[in-house]
PDB file of C-alpha atoms in Angstrom:
ATOM      1  CA  ASP A   1       0.261  -0.067  -0.121  1.00  0.00           C
ATOM      2  CA  LYS A   2       1.448   3.447  -0.807  1.00  0.00           C
ATOM      3  CA  ASP A   3      -0.161   4.449   1.465  1.00  0.00           C
ATOM      4  CA  THR A   4       2.321   2.952   4.539  1.00  0.00           C
ATOM      5  CA  PRO A   5       5.565   2.411   3.386  1.00  0.00           C
ATOM      6  CA  HIS A   6       8.527   3.588   5.011  1.00  0.00           C
ATOM      7  CA  VAL A   7       6.485   3.859   8.315  1.00  0.00           C
ATOM      8  CA  ASN A   8       8.786   1.448  10.669  1.00  0.00           C
ATOM      9  CA  VAL A   9       8.748   1.053  13.580  1.00  0.00           C
ATOM     10  CA  PRO A  10      12.221   3.689  13.566  1.00  0.00           C
ATOM     11  CA  THR A  11      10.424   6.088  11.824  1.00  0.00           C
ATOM     12  CA  PHE A  12       7.273   5.349  13.916  1.00  0.00           C
ATOM     13  CA  VAL A  13       8.822   6.753  16.895  1.00  0.00           C
ATOM     14  CA  ARG A  14      10.295   9.831  15.205  1.00  0.00           C
ATOM     15  CA  VAL A  15       6.943  10.746  13.263  1.00  0.00           C
ATOM     16  CA  PHE A  16       4.682  10.635  16.275  1.00  0.00           C
ATOM     17  CA  ALA A  17       7.556  12.105  18.572  1.00  0.00           C
ATOM     18  CA  GLY A  18       7.493  15.172  16.495  1.00  0.00           C
ATOM     19  CA  GLY A  19       3.813  14.087  16.132  1.00  0.00           C
ATOM     20  CA  THR A  20       3.749  15.098  20.051  1.00  0.00           C
ATOM     21  CA  ARG A  21       6.404  17.808  19.884  1.00  0.00           C
ATOM     22  CA  ALA A  22       4.444  19.895  16.755  1.00  0.00           C
ATOM     23  CA  GLY A  23       1.186  19.226  18.760  1.00  0.00           C
ATOM     24  CA  ILE A  24       3.088  21.636  22.389  1.00  0.00           C
ATOM     25  CA  ILE A  25       4.484  24.267  20.486  1.00  0.00           C
ATOM     26  CA  ASN A  26       1.384  24.789  18.096  1.00  0.00           C
ATOM     27  CA  GLY A  27      -0.634  25.102  20.672  1.00  0.00           C
ATOM     28  CA  ILE A  28       1.560  28.275  22.288  1.00  0.00           C
ATOM     29  CA  VAL A  29       3.743  29.424  19.661  1.00  0.00           C
ATOM     30  CA  GLY A  30       2.582  28.531  16.556  1.00  0.00           C
ATOM     31  CA  GLY A  31       5.651  27.125  13.417  1.00  0.00           C
ATOM     32  CA  ALA A  32       5.821  23.739  14.573  1.00  0.00           C
ATOM     33  CA  GLY A  33       5.619  23.435  10.501  1.00  0.00           C
ATOM     34  CA  PHE A  34       9.436  23.629  11.242  1.00  0.00           C
ATOM     35  CA  MET A  35       9.723  19.821  12.835  1.00  0.00           C
ATOM     36  CA  THR A  36       6.788  17.829  10.806  1.00  0.00           C
ATOM     37  CA  PHE A  37       7.195  18.742   7.222  1.00  0.00           C
ATOM     38  CA  PRO A  38      11.143  17.613   7.411  1.00  0.00           C
ATOM     39  CA  LEU A  39      11.186  14.321   9.019  1.00  0.00           C
ATOM     40  CA  LEU A  40       8.501  13.249   6.460  1.00  0.00           C
ATOM     41  CA  VAL A  41      10.285  14.414   4.179  1.00  0.00           C
ATOM     42  CA  ALA A  42      12.684  11.899   6.253  1.00  0.00           C
ATOM     43  CA  ALA A  43       9.736   8.610   5.918  1.00  0.00           C
ATOM     44  CA  GLY A  44       9.870   8.559   2.248  1.00  0.00           C
ATOM     45  CA  MET A  45       8.275  11.328   0.958  1.00  0.00           C
ATOM     46  CA  GLY A  46       7.660  13.917  -2.484  1.00  0.00           C
ATOM     47  CA  GLU A  47       8.122  17.048  -1.326  1.00  0.00           C
ATOM     48  CA  ILE A  48       3.788  18.074  -1.957  1.00  0.00           C
ATOM     49  CA  GLU A  49       2.888  13.984  -0.269  1.00  0.00           C
ATOM     50  CA  ALA A  50       5.164  15.335   2.827  1.00  0.00           C
ATOM     51  CA  ASN A  51       3.387  19.208   2.772  1.00  0.00           C
ATOM     52  CA  ALA A  52      -0.353  17.308   2.532  1.00  0.00           C
ATOM     53  CA  SER A  53      -0.035  15.501   4.472  1.00  0.00           C
ATOM     54  CA  ASN A  54       1.267  17.869   7.315  1.00  0.00           C
ATOM     55  CA  PHE A  55      -2.109  19.286   6.665  1.00  0.00           C
ATOM     56  CA  VAL A  56      -3.211  16.335   8.236  1.00  0.00           C
ATOM     57  CA  ALA A  57      -1.174  16.188  10.502  1.00  0.00           C
ATOM     58  CA  VAL A  58      -1.084  19.307  12.014  1.00  0.00           C
ATOM     59  CA  LEU A  59      -5.035  20.080  12.336  1.00  0.00           C
ATOM     60  CA  PRO A  60      -4.987  18.838  15.489  1.00  0.00           C
ATOM     61  CA  ALA A  61      -3.024  20.786  17.121  1.00  0.00           C
ATOM     62  CA  ASN A  62      -5.168  23.426  15.905  1.00  0.00           C
ATOM     63  CA  LEU A  63      -8.541  22.517  16.812  1.00  0.00           C
ATOM     64  CA  VAL A  64      -7.851  21.742  19.808  1.00  0.00           C
ATOM     65  CA  GLY A  65      -5.649  25.047  20.199  1.00  0.00           C
ATOM     66  CA  THR A  66      -9.589  27.220  18.861  1.00  0.00           C
ATOM     67  CA  TYR A  67     -11.482  24.647  21.824  1.00  0.00           C
ATOM     68  CA  ALA A  68      -8.435  26.082  24.436  1.00  0.00           C
ATOM     69  CA  TYR A  69      -8.559  29.511  23.438  1.00  0.00           C
ATOM     70  CA  ARG A  70     -13.155  29.867  22.152  1.00  0.00           C
ATOM     71  CA  SER A  71     -14.051  31.646  25.385  1.00  0.00           C
ATOM     72  CA  GLU A  72     -11.367  35.055  24.473  1.00  0.00           C
ATOM     73  CA  LEU A  73     -12.644  34.509  20.476  1.00  0.00           C
ATOM     74  CA  ALA A  74     -15.290  36.498  22.278  1.00  0.00           C
ATOM     75  CA  SER A  75     -13.205  39.332  22.660  1.00  0.00           C
ATOM     76  CA  VAL A  76     -11.943  39.377  19.143  1.00  0.00           C
ATOM     77  CA  ARG A  77     -15.580  38.760  17.027  1.00  0.00           C
ATOM     78  CA  GLU A  78     -15.920  41.996  15.225  1.00  0.00           C
ATOM     79  CA  HIS A  79     -14.073  40.776  12.237  1.00  0.00           C
ATOM     80  CA  LEU A  80     -14.407  37.569  13.018  1.00  0.00           C
ATOM     81  CA  GLY A  81     -15.744  36.452  10.123  1.00  0.00           C
ATOM     82  CA  PHE A  82     -14.331  37.980   7.426  1.00  0.00           C
ATOM     83  CA  ARG A  83     -10.888  36.788   8.957  1.00  0.00           C
ATOM     84  CA  LEU A  84     -12.246  33.437   7.990  1.00  0.00           C
ATOM     85  CA  PHE A  85     -13.683  33.897   4.428  1.00  0.00           C
ATOM     86  CA  LEU A  86      -9.812  34.946   3.870  1.00  0.00           C
ATOM     87  CA  ALA A  87      -8.622  32.274   5.088  1.00  0.00           C
ATOM     88  CA  ALA A  88     -11.404  29.829   3.191  1.00  0.00           C
ATOM     89  CA  VAL A  89     -10.214  31.411   0.229  1.00  0.00           C
ATOM     90  CA  GLY A  90      -6.526  31.659   0.432  1.00  0.00           C
ATOM     91  CA  GLY A  91      -6.683  28.305   1.132  1.00  0.00           C
ATOM     92  CA  ILE A  92      -8.103  27.454  -1.750  1.00  0.00           C
ATOM     93  CA  LEU A  93      -6.198  29.106  -4.352  1.00  0.00           C
ATOM     94  CA  GLY A  94      -2.880  29.018  -2.548  1.00  0.00           C
ATOM     95  CA  SER A  95      -3.455  24.585  -2.903  1.00  0.00           C
ATOM     96  CA  SER A  96      -4.872  24.907  -5.821  1.00  0.00           C
ATOM     97  CA  ILE A  97      -1.266  27.167  -7.587  1.00  0.00           C
ATOM     98  CA  LEU A  98       0.948  24.283  -5.635  1.00  0.00           C
ATOM     99  CA  LEU A  99      -1.143  21.636  -7.371  1.00  0.00           C
ATOM    100  CA  TYR A 100      -0.314  23.722 -10.437  1.00  0.00           C
ATOM    101  CA  THR A 101       2.564  24.644 -10.456  1.00  0.00           C
ATOM    102  CA  GLY A 102       4.043  21.146  -9.686  1.00  0.00           C
ATOM    103  CA  GLN A 103       6.427  19.318  -7.459  1.00  0.00           C
ATOM    104  CA  ALA A 104       9.566  20.722  -9.279  1.00  0.00           C
ATOM    105  CA  SER A 105       8.934  24.599  -8.791  1.00  0.00           C
ATOM    106  CA  PHE A 106       7.379  23.735  -5.191  1.00  0.00           C
ATOM    107  CA  GLN A 107      11.480  22.104  -4.119  1.00  0.00           C
ATOM    108  CA  LYS A 108      13.499  24.839  -6.010  1.00  0.00           C
ATOM    109  CA  ALA A 109      10.514  27.720  -3.414  1.00  0.00           C
ATOM    110  CA  ILE A 110      11.577  25.313  -0.200  1.00  0.00           C
ATOM    111  CA  PRO A 111      14.187  27.323   0.309  1.00  0.00           C
ATOM    112  CA  TRP A 112      12.935  29.646   0.071  1.00  0.00           C
ATOM    113  CA  LEU A 113      10.104  29.890   2.227  1.00  0.00           C
ATOM    114  CA  LEU A 114      11.671  28.401   5.292  1.00  0.00           C
ATOM    115  CA  LEU A 115      14.240  31.817   4.881  1.00  0.00           C
ATOM    116  CA  PHE A 116      11.346  33.518   4.194  1.00  0.00           C
ATOM    117  CA  ALA A 117       9.669  32.176   8.062  1.00  0.00           C
ATOM    118  CA  THR A 118      12.165  31.351  10.134  1.00  0.00           C
ATOM    119  CA  LEU A 119      13.105  35.957   8.406  1.00  0.00           C
ATOM    120  CA  SER A 120      10.048  36.852   9.409  1.00  0.00           C
ATOM    121  CA  PHE A 121       9.706  34.572  13.298  1.00  0.00           C
ATOM    122  CA  SER A 122      13.037  36.848  13.871  1.00  0.00           C
ATOM    123  CA  VAL A 123      11.855  40.372  12.590  1.00  0.00           C
ATOM    124  CA  GLY A 124       8.040  40.337  13.420  1.00  0.00           C
ATOM    125  CA  PRO A 125       8.757  41.436  16.913  1.00  0.00           C
ATOM    126  CA  TRP A 126      11.504  43.712  15.868  1.00  0.00           C
ATOM    127  CA  LEU A 127       9.673  45.146  13.957  1.00  0.00           C
ATOM    128  CA  LYS A 128       6.814  45.917  16.055  1.00  0.00           C
ATOM    129  CA  VAL A 129       9.059  48.141  18.325  1.00  0.00           C
ATOM    130  CA  LYS A 130      11.656  50.412  15.721  1.00  0.00           C
ATOM    131  CA  LEU A 131       7.559  51.735  13.815  1.00  0.00           C
ATOM    132  CA  GLN A 132       6.436  51.875  17.554  1.00  0.00           C
ATOM    133  CA  GLN A 133       9.901  53.949  18.362  1.00  0.00           C
ATOM    134  CA  HIS A 134      10.556  55.795  15.557  1.00  0.00           C
ATOM    135  CA  PHE A 135       7.154  56.773  13.199  1.00  0.00           C
ATOM    136  CA  ASN A 136       4.456  57.016  16.091  1.00  0.00           C
ATOM    137  CA  PHE A 137       2.683  54.094  14.066  1.00  0.00           C
ATOM    138  CA  ASP A 138      -0.370  53.196  15.449  1.00  0.00           C
ATOM    139  CA  GLY A 139      -2.040  49.534  13.239  1.00  0.00           C
ATOM    140  CA  THR A 140      -5.591  49.670  14.483  1.00  0.00           C
ATOM    141  CA  ARG A 141      -5.906  52.634  11.510  1.00  0.00           C
ATOM    142  CA  TRP A 142      -4.572  50.819   8.994  1.00  0.00           C
ATOM    143  CA  MET A 143      -6.820  47.033   8.877  1.00  0.00           C
ATOM    144  CA  TRP A 144      -7.302  47.209   5.024  1.00  0.00           C
ATOM    145  CA  LEU A 145      -3.740  46.409   4.926  1.00  0.00           C
ATOM    146  CA  SER A 146      -3.188  44.017   8.086  1.00  0.00           C
ATOM    147  CA  PHE A 147      -5.986  42.072   6.508  1.00  0.00           C
ATOM    148  CA  LEU A 148      -4.596  41.782   3.352  1.00  0.00           C
ATOM    149  CA  LEU A 149      -1.501  40.679   4.256  1.00  0.00           C
ATOM    150  CA  GLU A 150      -3.919  37.778   6.538  1.00  0.00           C
ATOM    151  CA  PHE A 151      -4.757  36.972   3.023  1.00  0.00           C
ATOM    152  CA  LEU A 152      -1.498  37.113   1.220  1.00  0.00           C
ATOM    153  CA  VAL A 153      -0.770  34.693   4.943  1.00  0.00           C
ATOM    154  CA  TYR A 154      -3.268  32.400   4.701  1.00  0.00           C
ATOM    155  CA  VAL A 155      -2.346  32.256   0.314  1.00  0.00           C
ATOM    156  CA  TYR A 156       0.892  31.152   1.326  1.00  0.00           C
ATOM    157  CA  GLY A 157      -0.439  28.722   3.756  1.00  0.00           C
ATOM    158  CA  GLY A 158      -2.548  27.554   1.945  1.00  0.00           C
ATOM    159  CA  TYR A 159       1.113  26.540  -0.758  1.00  0.00           C
ATOM    160  CA  PHE A 160       2.561  25.656   2.529  1.00  0.00           C
ATOM    161  CA  GLY A 161       2.167  26.221   6.221  1.00  0.00           C
ATOM    162  CA  LEU A 162       5.549  26.730   7.321  1.00  0.00           C
ATOM    163  CA  GLY A 163       5.995  29.817   9.622  1.00  0.00           C
ATOM    164  CA  MET A 164       1.714  30.423   8.463  1.00  0.00           C
ATOM    165  CA  GLY A 165       1.116  30.328  12.926  1.00  0.00           C
ATOM    166  CA  ILE A 166       4.104  33.108  13.602  1.00  0.00           C
ATOM    167  CA  LEU A 167       3.481  35.657  10.377  1.00  0.00           C
ATOM    168  CA  MET A 168      -0.454  35.701  11.792  1.00  0.00           C
ATOM    169  CA  PHE A 169       1.563  36.596  15.230  1.00  0.00           C
ATOM    170  CA  THR A 170       3.213  40.161  12.873  1.00  0.00           C
ATOM    171  CA  ILE A 171       0.560  40.543  11.557  1.00  0.00           C
ATOM    172  CA  TYR A 172      -1.536  41.333  14.466  1.00  0.00           C
ATOM    173  CA  ALA A 173       1.444  42.602  16.776  1.00  0.00           C
ATOM    174  CA  LEU A 174       1.946  44.989  14.288  1.00  0.00           C
ATOM    175  CA  PHE A 175      -1.728  46.248  13.439  1.00  0.00           C
ATOM    176  CA  SER A 176      -3.676  45.488  16.691  1.00  0.00           C
ATOM    177  CA  HIS A 177      -3.283  45.889  20.657  1.00  0.00           C
ATOM    178  CA  MET A 178      -4.839  41.603  21.101  1.00  0.00           C
ATOM    179  CA  SER A 179      -3.789  39.531  23.848  1.00  0.00           C
ATOM    180  CA  LEU A 180      -1.307  36.843  22.344  1.00  0.00           C
ATOM    181  CA  HIS A 181      -4.193  34.526  23.825  1.00  0.00           C
ATOM    182  CA  GLN A 182      -6.964  36.539  21.774  1.00  0.00           C
ATOM    183  CA  ALA A 183      -3.837  36.516  18.615  1.00  0.00           C
ATOM    184  CA  ASN A 184      -4.115  32.510  19.239  1.00  0.00           C
ATOM    185  CA  ALA A 185      -7.743  31.886  19.288  1.00  0.00           C
ATOM    186  CA  ILE A 186      -8.225  34.332  15.523  1.00  0.00           C
ATOM    187  CA  ARG A 187      -5.029  32.141  14.333  1.00  0.00           C
ATOM    188  CA  ASN A 188      -6.222  28.473  15.809  1.00  0.00           C
ATOM    189  CA  ILE A 189      -9.709  28.792  14.390  1.00  0.00           C
ATOM    190  CA  THR A 190      -8.896  30.570  11.229  1.00  0.00           C
ATOM    191  CA  ILE A 191      -6.276  28.448  10.638  1.00  0.00           C
ATOM    192  CA  SER A 192      -8.080  25.871  10.877  1.00  0.00           C
ATOM    193  CA  LEU A 193     -11.811  26.747   8.454  1.00  0.00           C
ATOM    194  CA  MET A 194      -7.928  27.035   6.096  1.00  0.00           C
ATOM    195  CA  THR A 195      -6.313  23.275   6.806  1.00  0.00           C
ATOM    196  CA  LEU A 196      -9.650  21.910   6.178  1.00  0.00           C
ATOM    197  CA  ILE A 197     -10.245  23.503   3.071  1.00  0.00           C
ATOM    198  CA  SER A 198      -6.731  22.514   1.781  1.00  0.00           C
ATOM    199  CA  ILE A 199      -7.117  18.292   3.081  1.00  0.00           C
ATOM    200  CA  ALA A 200     -10.772  18.601   0.882  1.00  0.00           C
ATOM    201  CA  ILE A 201      -8.100  19.280  -2.271  1.00  0.00           C
ATOM    202  CA  PHE A 202      -5.219  18.122  -1.255  1.00  0.00           C
ATOM    203  CA  ALA A 203      -6.790  14.507  -1.100  1.00  0.00           C
ATOM    204  CA  ARG A 204      -9.110  14.911  -4.252  1.00  0.00           C
ATOM    205  CA  ALA A 205      -6.365  14.931  -6.064  1.00  0.00           C
ATOM    206  CA  GLY A 206      -4.050  11.928  -3.798  1.00  0.00           C
ATOM    207  CA  VAL A 207      -1.597  13.489  -2.251  1.00  0.00           C
ATOM    208  CA  ILE A 208      -2.368  12.866   1.117  1.00  0.00           C
ATOM    209  CA  ARG A 209       0.090   9.963   2.290  1.00  0.00           C
ATOM    210  CA  LEU A 210      -1.839   8.746   5.152  1.00  0.00           C
ATOM    211  CA  GLY A 211      -0.389   6.416   7.365  1.00  0.00           C
ATOM    212  CA  PRO A 212       2.951   8.655   8.475  1.00  0.00           C
ATOM    213  CA  ALA A 213       0.025  11.500   7.991  1.00  0.00           C
ATOM    214  CA  VAL A 214      -2.214   9.736  10.890  1.00  0.00           C
ATOM    215  CA  VAL A 215       0.467   8.609  13.040  1.00  0.00           C
ATOM    216  CA  MET A 216       2.144  11.864  12.664  1.00  0.00           C
ATOM    217  CA  MET A 217      -1.611  13.022  13.546  1.00  0.00           C
ATOM    218  CA  SER A 218      -1.847  11.111  16.815  1.00  0.00           C
ATOM    219  CA  GLY A 219       0.913  12.757  18.613  1.00  0.00           C
ATOM    220  CA  ALA A 220       0.059  16.452  17.962  1.00  0.00           C
ATOM    221  CA  ILE A 221      -3.431  14.882  19.624  1.00  0.00           C
ATOM    222  CA  VAL A 222      -1.284  13.803  22.650  1.00  0.00           C
ATOM    223  CA  GLY A 223       0.513  16.632  22.544  1.00  0.00           C
ATOM    224  CA  SER A 224      -2.010  19.382  22.398  1.00  0.00           C
ATOM    225  CA  TYR A 225      -3.709  18.375  25.276  1.00  0.00           C
ATOM    226  CA  PHE A 226      -1.165  18.993  27.008  1.00  0.00           C
ATOM    227  CA  SER A 227      -0.765  22.489  25.590  1.00  0.00           C
ATOM    228  CA  ALA A 228      -3.818  22.840  26.106  1.00  0.00           C
ATOM    229  CA  LYS A 229      -3.454  22.353  29.997  1.00  0.00           C
ATOM    230  CA  VAL A 230      -0.426  24.473  29.620  1.00  0.00           C
ATOM    231  CA  ALA A 231       0.047  27.124  27.302  1.00  0.00           C
ATOM    232  CA  LYS A 232      -1.233  30.215  29.195  1.00  0.00           C
ATOM    233  CA  ARG A 233       1.640  29.640  32.025  1.00  0.00           C
ATOM    234  CA  VAL A 234       4.269  28.971  30.252  1.00  0.00           C
ATOM    235  CA  ASP A 235       6.954  31.827  28.734  1.00  0.00           C
ATOM    236  CA  PRO A 236       6.365  31.510  24.069  1.00  0.00           C
ATOM    237  CA  ARG A 237       9.606  33.355  23.881  1.00  0.00           C
ATOM    238  CA  ARG A 238      11.061  29.833  25.268  1.00  0.00           C
ATOM    239  CA  VAL A 239       9.630  28.088  22.819  1.00  0.00           C
ATOM    240  CA  GLY A 240       9.946  30.235  20.428  1.00  0.00           C
ATOM    241  CA  ARG A 241      13.822  30.391  20.770  1.00  0.00           C
ATOM    242  CA  GLY A 242      13.785  26.611  19.797  1.00  0.00           C
ATOM    243  CA  ASP A 243      11.138  26.588  16.807  1.00  0.00           C
ATOM    244  CA  TRP A 244      13.805  29.658  15.437  1.00  0.00           C
ATOM    245  CA  GLY A 245      16.371  27.317  15.954  1.00  0.00           C
ATOM    246  CA  GLY A 246      14.258  24.580  14.226  1.00  0.00           C
ATOM    247  CA  GLY A 247      13.964  27.563  10.792  1.00  0.00           C
ATOM    248  CA  ILE A 248      17.204  28.321  10.365  1.00  0.00           C
ATOM    249  CA  VAL A 249      18.496  24.091  10.654  1.00  0.00           C
ATOM    250  CA  SER A 250      15.595  23.394   8.177  1.00  0.00           C
ATOM    251  CA  THR A 251      17.014  27.114   5.690  1.00  0.00           C
ATOM    252  CA  GLY A 252      20.262  25.625   6.127  1.00  0.00           C
ATOM    253  CA  CYS A 253      19.379  22.256   5.032  1.00  0.00           C
ATOM    254  CA  GLY A 254      16.931  22.951   2.373  1.00  0.00           C
ATOM    255  CA  PHE A 255      18.734  25.024   0.537  1.00  0.00           C
ATOM    256  CA  GLY A 256      21.417  22.507   0.784  1.00  0.00           C
ATOM    257  CA  GLU A 257      19.175  19.986  -0.803  1.00  0.00           C
ATOM    258  CA  ALA A 258      18.819  22.612  -3.644  1.00  0.00           C
ATOM    259  CA  MET A 259      22.813  23.114  -3.941  1.00  0.00           C
ATOM    260  CA  VAL A 260      23.053  19.152  -4.528  1.00  0.00           C
ATOM    261  CA  ARG A 261      20.157  18.214  -6.124  1.00  0.00           C
ATOM    262  CA  ARG A 262      21.156  21.281  -8.933  1.00  0.00           C
ATOM    263  CA  ARG A 263      24.733  19.822  -9.069  1.00  0.00           C
ATOM    264  CA  CYS A 264      23.736  16.031  -9.505  1.00  0.00           C
ATOM    265  CA  PRO A 265      19.670  15.169 -10.216  1.00  0.00           C
ATOM    266  CA  SER A 266      20.857  11.893 -10.215  1.00  0.00           C
ATOM    267  CA  ALA A 267      21.592  12.406  -5.981  1.00  0.00           C
ATOM    268  CA  LEU A 268      18.433  12.822  -5.020  1.00  0.00           C
ATOM    269  CA  PRO A 269      15.163  11.050  -5.573  1.00  0.00           C
TER     270      PRO A 269
END
């Protein structure tokens, strides 16, 4: 069965453990894909298959996060319907672009997407401070720009998704006065909707490898349950530093693989 190759015992343990940690990270600060995507590629998938299966694997983390922060949704419901609309349309567009452009284009884009996600994670908080210090920037006056950027992130999320939650946090930090928990509430519910739509599109296209995805998803459920218990008591900066380091490693590996693929195409699948 093509859905279950490479899931031997060592791979099962690595994928399950990666899903568990991803569930914990995703519920606190986002960015779990820095771990889960490389693990799925290492389990023997093509890049598009790993990307599509990753959507299945991390879905429980966002669903559990949505439930965990349900009380915060009441305080940020003013534009929630519009944000859900943007998430749905962005997910459809991004996933369709991925399938239309194909594997070769996606392989070339991966290192740059990883670099973009890592830089966004690093620069976002610094950018907000600089704007406020030097330009007296009040992002709440620029909601149209916030919505435009959010839509672009949803398109990016439907295409790749890695670091999407971190990008959303950056936008919320720049253009609102939301607390971390309010931002988490919006992030989880909108990404959950976008992810469900993308999964439907990828499943119809037959690019989801269900076996490894379900193993990782099971781990993510365990991690999400733990995360829901501790997320509001954990300093997200500590988790973020580790995730940032993972992003740097993943980006370096992505560029290294791209170089090998370019110089010796037969060396990689």
